Amino acid sequence: MALEIGSEIQEDFRVLRLNGRLDTETSADFELAAHDLTAAGERRFVVDLSGISYVSSAGLRVLLALAKQVQTGGGAMRLCGLAPSVRQVFDLSGFSKLFMIAADIASALGNDPSSAPAIGKAAADILGASSSAPRMASPSPSLGRQAADLLGAKQAPKPGLFARLLAWFKGQ
Amino acid sequence: MWQWLKRLFSPGAAPAEPAPQVWNFRIKGGRAEIGAVNDALERAAMAGEVPEAAMRAMQVALDELLTNAITHGSVSLNDPMQVDLIIHKSALRAMISHAGPAFDPTEVAAPDLEGSLQDRQIGGLGIHLVRSMMDEFSYEHADGRNVLKLGKRFK
């Protein structure tokens, strides 16, 4: 199989599911697909590599180019589902530390470092706790967290098994 | 069956190691042909007893080296690149032979693997992957052709 690209919106990410191999022959197809999306203004991507059998440097080049473009545009790009041999290529090339790599799509979506503080802040605002309140010289850093907990917002960076199962069922 | 019969009628003879399986390819310059070689390797490895990790490493190495040969060598319809894949009992080997100016990829300098996302370059990464993933990686220039040998052991 050369390369199939599945594309869908999940939460506020464009999720691309790749199937086949990401090599000299196929990486141009991925580059074109990614170009169409970034040209349309999309800047938040999760690339699911669980259906990819191997990635060569041609595939790494296209992933790097997309990540650079997305980062420049203030977006986010996450990878998930790397098979052991794909992971090895990422490790050997030093790419593992350049990308945020999650186990699967659910954790790639849930692992948003920017959304958790935002929820906490929103919850704190709702509860009327403001850092500009006169008597709060040094606002407690845990206040946002407590407020978020009160509102039932999950702050754990990795969703639990149940949440992931739920996400999986939703995705079916 | 024949192996078994032969063994039955030659008492005392040690069981011979199975003969390596060999596949030959002729590549005329299309990139899709590289994928075809790797698909054939995958089918052969899956049918045999080659572990997936060894097969994937060889696929990456072939993609890198065959791409380099097509890009920088003189691979053409009249003078195709030859690729031999050999599956031994405990190793996967490949021999690549193509016309073109002498170029020894085993001498390519290691790339810089550090740096931020924006600073990272891709140059030299392919050969670095081949060197890191293969147990054997050798080059010679013979009869006007570049000859590369690759080997990945397993078991």
Coordinates of C-alpha atoms in Angstrom, one line a residue:
Chain A
M1 CA 0.0 0.0 0.0
A2 CA 1.3 3.4 -0.9
L3 CA -0.4 6.0 1.3
E4 CA -3.9 6.7 2.3
I5 CA -4.8 9.9 4.2
G6 CA -7.9 10.2 6.3
S7 CA -8.9 13.6 7.5
E8 CA -11.4 14.8 10.0
I9 CA -12.0 17.5 12.7
Q10 CA -11.8 16.4 16.3
E11 CA -12.3 19.0 19.0
D12 CA -10.3 21.9 17.5
F13 CA -7.7 19.8 15.7
R14 CA -7.4 18.6 12.2
V15 CA -6.7 14.9 12.7
L16 CA -4.9 13.2 9.8
R17 CA -4.8 9.4 9.8
L18 CA -2.0 8.1 7.6
N19 CA -2.1 4.5 6.3
G20 CA 0.7 2.8 4.4
R21 CA 4.3 4.0 4.2
L22 CA 5.8 7.5 4.4
D23 CA 8.8 7.3 2.1
T24 CA 10.3 8.9 -1.1
E25 CA 7.3 7.9 -3.2
T26 CA 4.5 8.8 -0.9
S27 CA 5.7 11.8 1.2
A28 CA 4.9 14.1 -1.8
D29 CA 1.2 13.0 -1.4
F30 CA 1.3 13.9 2.2
E31 CA 3.0 17.2 1.5
L32 CA 0.3 18.2 -1.0
A33 CA -2.5 17.3 1.4
A34 CA -0.8 19.3 4.2
H35 CA -0.2 22.2 1.9
D36 CA -3.9 22.4 1.0
L37 CA -4.9 22.5 4.7
T38 CA -2.4 25.1 5.7
A39 CA -3.2 27.2 2.7
A40 CA -6.8 27.1 3.9
G41 CA -5.6 28.5 7.2
E42 CA -5.5 25.4 9.3
R43 CA -2.8 25.5 12.0
R44 CA -3.7 22.7 14.6
F45 CA -2.9 19.2 13.6
V46 CA -2.8 15.7 15.1
V47 CA -1.0 13.3 12.7
D48 CA -1.9 9.7 13.5
L49 CA 0.9 7.4 12.3
S50 CA -0.5 4.1 13.7
G51 CA -1.2 2.8 10.2
I52 CA 2.3 3.7 9.0
S53 CA 4.7 0.8 8.5
Y54 CA 7.9 2.8 8.0
V55 CA 9.1 6.4 7.7
S56 CA 12.3 7.3 5.9
S57 CA 14.1 10.7 5.8
A58 CA 11.7 11.9 3.0
G59 CA 8.8 11.4 5.4
L60 CA 10.7 13.1 8.2
R61 CA 11.4 16.1 5.9
V62 CA 7.7 16.6 5.2
L63 CA 6.7 16.3 8.9
L64 CA 9.4 18.8 9.9
A65 CA 8.3 21.3 7.2
L66 CA 4.7 21.1 8.4
A67 CA 5.7 21.5 12.0
K68 CA 7.9 24.5 11.3
Q69 CA 5.1 26.2 9.3
V70 CA 2.5 25.4 12.0
Q71 CA 4.8 26.7 14.8
T72 CA 5.5 29.9 12.9
G73 CA 1.8 30.4 12.5
G74 CA 1.2 30.0 16.3
G75 CA -0.5 26.6 15.9
A76 CA 0.2 23.2 17.2
M77 CA 1.2 19.8 15.7
R78 CA 1.1 16.5 17.6
L79 CA 2.0 13.0 16.5
C80 CA 0.6 9.8 17.8
G81 CA 0.5 6.0 17.3
L82 CA 4.2 5.4 16.3
A83 CA 5.0 1.7 15.8
P84 CA 8.3 0.6 17.4
S85 CA 10.2 0.7 14.1
V86 CA 8.8 4.2 13.3
R87 CA 9.7 5.4 16.8
Q88 CA 13.2 4.1 16.3
V89 CA 13.6 6.3 13.2
F90 CA 12.4 9.3 15.3
D91 CA 14.8 8.5 18.1
L92 CA 17.8 8.0 15.8
S93 CA 17.2 11.2 14.0
G94 CA 16.7 13.3 17.1
F95 CA 13.0 14.0 16.1
S96 CA 11.5 12.5 19.2
K97 CA 12.4 15.6 21.2
L98 CA 11.2 18.0 18.5
F99 CA 7.6 16.7 18.4
M100 CA 5.0 16.1 21.0
I101 CA 4.3 12.4 20.6
A102 CA 1.3 10.8 22.2
A103 CA 0.2 7.1 22.4
D104 CA -3.1 7.6 20.5
I105 CA -5.4 10.3 19.1
A106 CA -7.4 10.6 22.4
S107 CA -4.3 11.4 24.4
A108 CA -2.9 13.7 21.7
L109 CA -6.1 15.7 21.8
G110 CA -6.4 15.7 25.6
N111 CA -2.8 16.5 26.3
D112 CA -3.1 20.2 25.5
P113 CA -0.8 22.2 27.8
S114 CA -2.5 25.5 26.9
S115 CA -6.1 24.4 27.6
A116 CA -5.8 23.2 31.2
P117 CA -4.7 26.6 32.6
A118 CA -7.4 28.3 30.5
I119 CA -10.1 26.1 32.1
G120 CA -8.7 26.9 35.5
K121 CA -8.6 30.6 34.8
A122 CA -12.2 30.6 33.4
A123 CA -13.4 28.7 36.4
A124 CA -11.7 31.1 38.8
D125 CA -13.2 34.0 37.0
I126 CA -16.7 32.4 37.3
L127 CA -16.1 32.0 41.0
G128 CA -15.2 35.7 41.3
A129 CA -11.6 35.1 42.2
S130 CA -9.6 37.7 40.4
S131 CA -5.9 38.3 40.7
S132 CA -6.6 42.0 40.6
A133 CA -8.9 41.8 43.7
P134 CA -7.5 44.3 46.2
R135 CA -7.0 41.9 49.1
M136 CA -5.2 39.2 47.1
A137 CA -1.7 40.5 47.0
S138 CA -0.4 37.1 45.8
P139 CA -3.0 35.0 44.2
S140 CA -2.7 31.4 45.2
P141 CA -1.4 29.4 42.2
S142 CA -3.6 26.5 43.2
L143 CA -6.8 28.6 43.2
G144 CA -7.4 28.1 39.5
R145 CA -6.9 24.4 40.0
Q146 CA -9.3 24.2 43.0
A147 CA -11.9 26.2 41.1
A148 CA -11.5 23.9 38.1
D149 CA -11.9 20.9 40.3
L150 CA -15.0 22.4 41.8
L151 CA -16.4 22.8 38.3
G152 CA -15.4 19.2 37.4
A153 CA -12.9 20.2 34.8
K154 CA -10.3 17.5 34.4
Q155 CA -6.8 18.8 34.8
A156 CA -4.9 15.5 34.4
P157 CA -2.8 15.9 31.3
K158 CA -3.5 12.3 30.3
P159 CA -7.2 11.3 30.2
G160 CA -8.0 8.1 32.2
L161 CA -8.9 4.8 30.6
F162 CA -12.6 5.6 30.8
A163 CA -12.3 9.0 29.1
R164 CA -10.2 7.4 26.4
L165 CA -12.8 4.6 25.9
L166 CA -15.5 7.2 25.7
A167 CA -13.5 9.2 23.2
W168 CA -13.0 6.1 21.2
F169 CA -16.7 5.3 21.2
K170 CA -17.5 8.8 20.1
G171 CA -15.0 8.5 17.3
Q172 CA -16.7 5.4 15.9
Chain B
M1 CA 9.1 -33.0 1.4
W2 CA 12.2 -33.5 -0.9
Q3 CA 14.4 -32.2 1.9
W4 CA 12.9 -34.8 4.2
L5 CA 13.3 -37.6 1.7
K6 CA 16.8 -36.7 1.0
R7 CA 17.6 -36.6 4.6
L8 CA 15.9 -40.0 5.1
F9 CA 18.1 -41.6 2.3
S10 CA 21.4 -40.1 3.4
P11 CA 21.8 -41.2 6.9
G12 CA 24.6 -39.5 8.8
A13 CA 24.5 -36.3 6.7
A14 CA 24.1 -33.2 8.7
P15 CA 21.0 -31.2 7.8
A16 CA 22.1 -28.5 5.4
E17 CA 21.3 -24.9 6.1
P18 CA 18.5 -23.8 3.8
A19 CA 19.7 -22.0 0.7
P20 CA 19.3 -18.3 0.9
Q21 CA 16.4 -16.9 -1.1
V22 CA 17.4 -14.3 -3.7
W23 CA 15.3 -11.7 -5.5
N24 CA 16.6 -9.5 -8.3
F25 CA 15.2 -6.2 -9.4
R26 CA 16.0 -3.8 -12.2
I27 CA 15.2 -0.2 -11.5
K28 CA 15.0 2.2 -14.4
G29 CA 14.6 5.5 -12.6
G30 CA 11.1 5.8 -11.3
R31 CA 10.5 6.5 -7.6
A32 CA 7.5 4.2 -7.6
E33 CA 9.9 1.3 -8.4
I34 CA 11.5 1.8 -4.9
G35 CA 8.2 1.2 -3.3
A36 CA 7.7 -1.9 -5.4
V37 CA 11.0 -3.3 -4.2
N38 CA 10.0 -2.6 -0.6
D39 CA 6.6 -4.2 -1.1
A40 CA 8.3 -7.3 -2.5
L41 CA 10.7 -7.4 0.5
E42 CA 7.7 -7.1 2.8
R43 CA 5.9 -10.0 1.2
A44 CA 9.0 -12.2 1.2
A45 CA 9.9 -11.4 4.8
M46 CA 6.4 -12.0 6.0
A47 CA 6.3 -15.4 4.2
G48 CA 9.6 -16.3 5.7
E49 CA 10.9 -15.9 9.2
V50 CA 12.4 -12.5 9.1
P51 CA 11.4 -10.4 12.2
E52 CA 9.5 -7.3 11.4
A53 CA 12.1 -5.0 13.0
A54 CA 14.8 -6.3 10.6
M55 CA 12.5 -6.0 7.6
R56 CA 11.5 -2.4 8.5
A57 CA 15.1 -1.3 9.0
M58 CA 16.0 -2.7 5.6
Q59 CA 13.1 -0.9 4.0
V60 CA 14.2 2.4 5.4
A61 CA 17.8 1.7 4.2
L62 CA 16.7 0.8 0.7
D63 CA 14.4 3.8 0.4
E64 CA 17.4 6.1 1.4
L65 CA 20.0 4.5 -0.8
L66 CA 17.9 3.9 -3.9
T67 CA 16.6 7.4 -3.8
N68 CA 20.1 8.8 -3.6
A69 CA 21.2 6.6 -6.5
I70 CA 18.2 7.8 -8.7
T71 CA 18.8 11.4 -7.7
H72 CA 22.6 11.6 -8.1
G73 CA 23.6 8.5 -10.2
S74 CA 23.0 7.7 -13.8
V75 CA 20.1 5.2 -13.5
S76 CA 18.3 4.9 -16.8
L77 CA 16.2 2.6 -19.0
N78 CA 19.3 1.4 -20.8
D79 CA 21.5 1.1 -17.7
P80 CA 19.2 0.2 -14.8
M81 CA 20.2 -0.1 -11.2
Q82 CA 20.4 -3.7 -10.0
V83 CA 19.1 -4.5 -6.6
D84 CA 19.5 -8.0 -5.1
L85 CA 17.7 -8.9 -1.9
I86 CA 18.9 -12.0 -0.1
I87 CA 17.2 -13.6 2.8
H88 CA 19.5 -15.8 4.8
K89 CA 18.6 -18.0 7.8
S90 CA 19.6 -15.2 10.2
A91 CA 20.3 -12.2 8.1
L92 CA 18.8 -9.9 5.5
R93 CA 21.2 -8.6 2.9
A94 CA 21.0 -6.3 -0.1
M95 CA 23.4 -5.5 -2.9
I96 CA 22.8 -2.3 -5.0
S97 CA 24.8 -1.7 -8.1
H98 CA 24.4 1.4 -10.4
A99 CA 26.3 3.5 -12.9
G100 CA 27.3 7.0 -12.2
P101 CA 30.1 9.1 -10.7
A102 CA 31.9 7.4 -7.8
F103 CA 30.2 8.4 -4.6
D104 CA 30.8 6.7 -1.3
P105 CA 27.9 7.2 1.1
T106 CA 29.6 5.4 3.9
E107 CA 31.9 8.5 4.1
V108 CA 29.1 11.0 4.5
A109 CA 29.6 13.1 7.7
A110 CA 27.2 12.5 10.6
P111 CA 24.5 15.2 10.7
D112 CA 23.9 17.6 13.6
L113 CA 21.0 16.0 15.5
E114 CA 20.6 18.9 18.0
G115 CA 18.9 22.2 17.5
S116 CA 15.3 23.5 17.8
L117 CA 12.5 22.7 15.5
Q118 CA 13.1 25.8 13.4
D119 CA 16.9 25.2 13.1
R120 CA 16.7 21.5 12.2
Q121 CA 17.8 20.5 8.7
I122 CA 17.2 17.2 7.0
G123 CA 20.5 16.9 5.1
G124 CA 22.6 13.8 5.8
L125 CA 19.8 12.2 7.9
G126 CA 19.1 9.4 5.4
I127 CA 22.7 8.1 5.4
H128 CA 22.8 8.5 9.2
L129 CA 19.7 6.3 9.4
V130 CA 21.3 3.6 7.2
R131 CA 24.5 3.6 9.2
S132 CA 22.6 3.4 12.5
M133 CA 20.1 0.7 11.5
M134 CA 22.3 -1.7 9.5
D135 CA 24.9 -4.1 10.8
E136 CA 26.8 -4.1 7.5
F137 CA 27.2 -1.1 5.2
S138 CA 30.0 -1.1 2.7
Y139 CA 30.9 0.5 -0.6
E140 CA 33.2 -0.2 -3.5
H141 CA 33.5 1.3 -7.0
A142 CA 34.1 -1.5 -9.5
D143 CA 33.9 -1.5 -13.4
G144 CA 32.5 2.0 -13.4
R145 CA 29.7 1.1 -11.0
N146 CA 28.9 2.1 -7.4
V147 CA 28.3 -1.1 -5.4
L148 CA 26.7 -0.9 -2.0
K149 CA 26.2 -3.9 0.4
L150 CA 23.8 -3.9 3.3
G151 CA 23.2 -6.4 6.0
K152 CA 20.9 -6.8 8.9
R153 CA 21.4 -9.7 11.3
F154 CA 18.6 -11.2 13.4
K155 CA 18.1 -14.1 15.9

